[in-house]
């Protein structure tokens, strides 16, 4: 009763302030304000989003004939300005999980309705993040039910999407590419630099995205939108924020987070900080014994000693600490000019690469030490947006970005005294100039230019741990520069309300200069140069016969230009194999088609199905090589076969993704996602092998319930088996990561987990969340992962808002 009185008092209060043109959007059933609702006018591209109190200023929509109000999980509403005014600037949205029409940004860098896109896009909302409470940004991606994540250690996470991973996927943060010139083909951990608590929304665009994003966007684009500074709508200072703490039992996690927004009429500031402390991760009780950690190495009295693990389920060592900081400043000069600056910083402690500690040699551990040094990332990002009535554009966005990356690898053989450290630093600059022009009521043009420059420095140091004396050692990479200049244009034509055609083209120049140090390795060259270009395009058709059906077909190509990691790296990919530089590389290309069908039945059921096929040509892969005519060289004291990255293969992958949603009403819902893919790649001898990053089938099934105060979700995650006969050649050589079948061969068993997450709003400003992950305490290792996944885990958290 108290809430109803408050609600109607709010209406009465706002009726006296109608001239302020502030709208309030609430949940029709619970009357709670809705944050991040998109208010959109397609004809002019004007938009606004609600703040944490469900409010937004809609002055720019005055006299608009049709305003679209969209929010994931709610039915879209269409209103004109007069109707909103008559309702005292109050809009009620009706809950529905079946909306196919939410607004997304990632596909074109501009706001667009999902139902107009030929490409498949999956969205992870802030509401889902809040309930499911992921520990890291890598875990956040699994919430979508459409991304498979590999982990070599606890401090990591490497997504696999549609048979591709690592440098064939593109990461974008607030529209800025995170991929740099040393993104490798092996599993990368850069995604953990992102703070899940500072992310408002995550969008995954499946398939090639090179037209908009350039190199690397072969398998998908993962776009992360961080917290936006929110302005005050009147002369009062808007102050809001969150404080959060979480504990997890399975690794002794202790997390604290805080963010605060201070908004004036023209200026707004948002600060976010998080600190995470993770102990050693404990695996489950029920599963393959091969996964148990029976021993580990410690150093006692200046000697490496093998210690029997008193608890073989405890994966020693894999603890780490992480800190994230974000500061944003926004200045809105008027309705046409918007300036936003963002500073991001992330740093981890050193953390052990767990899978390397599992390798044995001569019945002893292979390594006494193998860890990554602190992983650091910093970004400065300035975006200037302008709305205008210029002949060539209606909106323009200029983005200037600077990023610093630092990572290192520290290794030492068992009982050896020489410790090797390889440190890499990348300084990346980028400039994006993007334009949007509505040519007519049925035609919209998007075009732009992007310049990226990377400066790579690499250093090697060898240290005697007994004398603590150091000397220079071989570096992992040559000192290099890599740059890219791309021009793109994309056009959307609406033939009528039912048909939409999307086309796009991009022409991209890329250049690489590398200088090799021959002090430690007898390379037959001292420098390498690449100066080349690549071309990509797309064409897609969307058909909407009515509001219940959606058909789309998309044809697209993408490219990945050789980077410093491809051309110049020296490293041991596995014991007995050394990879050396190859300066004669070209871009690899992919060609993709996918077909999607979506259908809603009444207000209770939605089914989506997408099939895809991708061909990868001139693939950059590791193959046998010669160095000065030699097929073997000494590397780190071991005679090793020589390999190099080469344009030496083709690959293909095909599969489908399907989702099934039911809205039972009264707060009850059901969702199931299922993903299947199968791929092959060409081997050096011309034979075929299963594609390394084509994962087994996997999915998630969720039952949910929500009301005014309480949310709950009971869900299962699951994955299929990869039998030995279906194992990629590269994985067969890593038996220490896999279970052993009845014939003594490595394989990846199927697995499933049962999980329960709940949240309860204790007061208007206090939210308590709890959960049990892996209820059955299953012991499982996702395909290609080096670390075993957590066992039964109890999670509790408390969130306070102001």
PDB file of C-alpha atoms in Angstrom, residues 361 366 574-578 630-642:
ATOM      1  CA  UNK A 361      59.788 -34.869 -18.298  1.00  0.00           C
ATOM      2  CA  UNK A 366      58.915 -30.202 -16.438  1.00  0.00           C
ATOM      3  CA  UNK A 574      55.025 -27.454 -26.621  1.00  0.00           C
ATOM      4  CA  UNK A 575      57.995 -29.513 -25.432  1.00  0.00           C
ATOM      5  CA  UNK A 576      60.275 -30.377 -28.358  1.00  0.00           C
ATOM      6  CA  UNK A 577      58.822 -27.821 -30.786  1.00  0.00           C
ATOM      7  CA  UNK A 578      60.084 -24.276 -31.306  1.00  0.00           C
ATOM      8  CA  UNK A 630      67.887 -26.907 -40.423  1.00  0.00           C
ATOM      9  CA  UNK A 631      64.714 -28.703 -39.365  1.00  0.00           C
ATOM     10  CA  UNK A 632      65.866 -28.851 -35.714  1.00  0.00           C
ATOM     11  CA  UNK A 633      67.675 -26.361 -33.463  1.00  0.00           C
ATOM     12  CA  UNK A 634      68.649 -26.202 -29.800  1.00  0.00           C
ATOM     13  CA  UNK A 635      66.129 -24.127 -27.828  1.00  0.00           C
ATOM     14  CA  UNK A 636      66.388 -23.719 -24.042  1.00  0.00           C
ATOM     15  CA  UNK A 637      68.747 -26.665 -23.885  1.00  0.00           C
ATOM     16  CA  UNK A 638      66.486 -29.029 -25.828  1.00  0.00           C
ATOM     17  CA  UNK A 639      66.763 -30.192 -29.450  1.00  0.00           C
ATOM     18  CA  UNK A 640      63.490 -28.988 -30.940  1.00  0.00           C
ATOM     19  CA  UNK A 641      61.678 -29.333 -34.256  1.00  0.00           C
ATOM     20  CA  UNK A 642      61.406 -26.035 -36.129  1.00  0.00           C
TER      21      UNK A 642
END
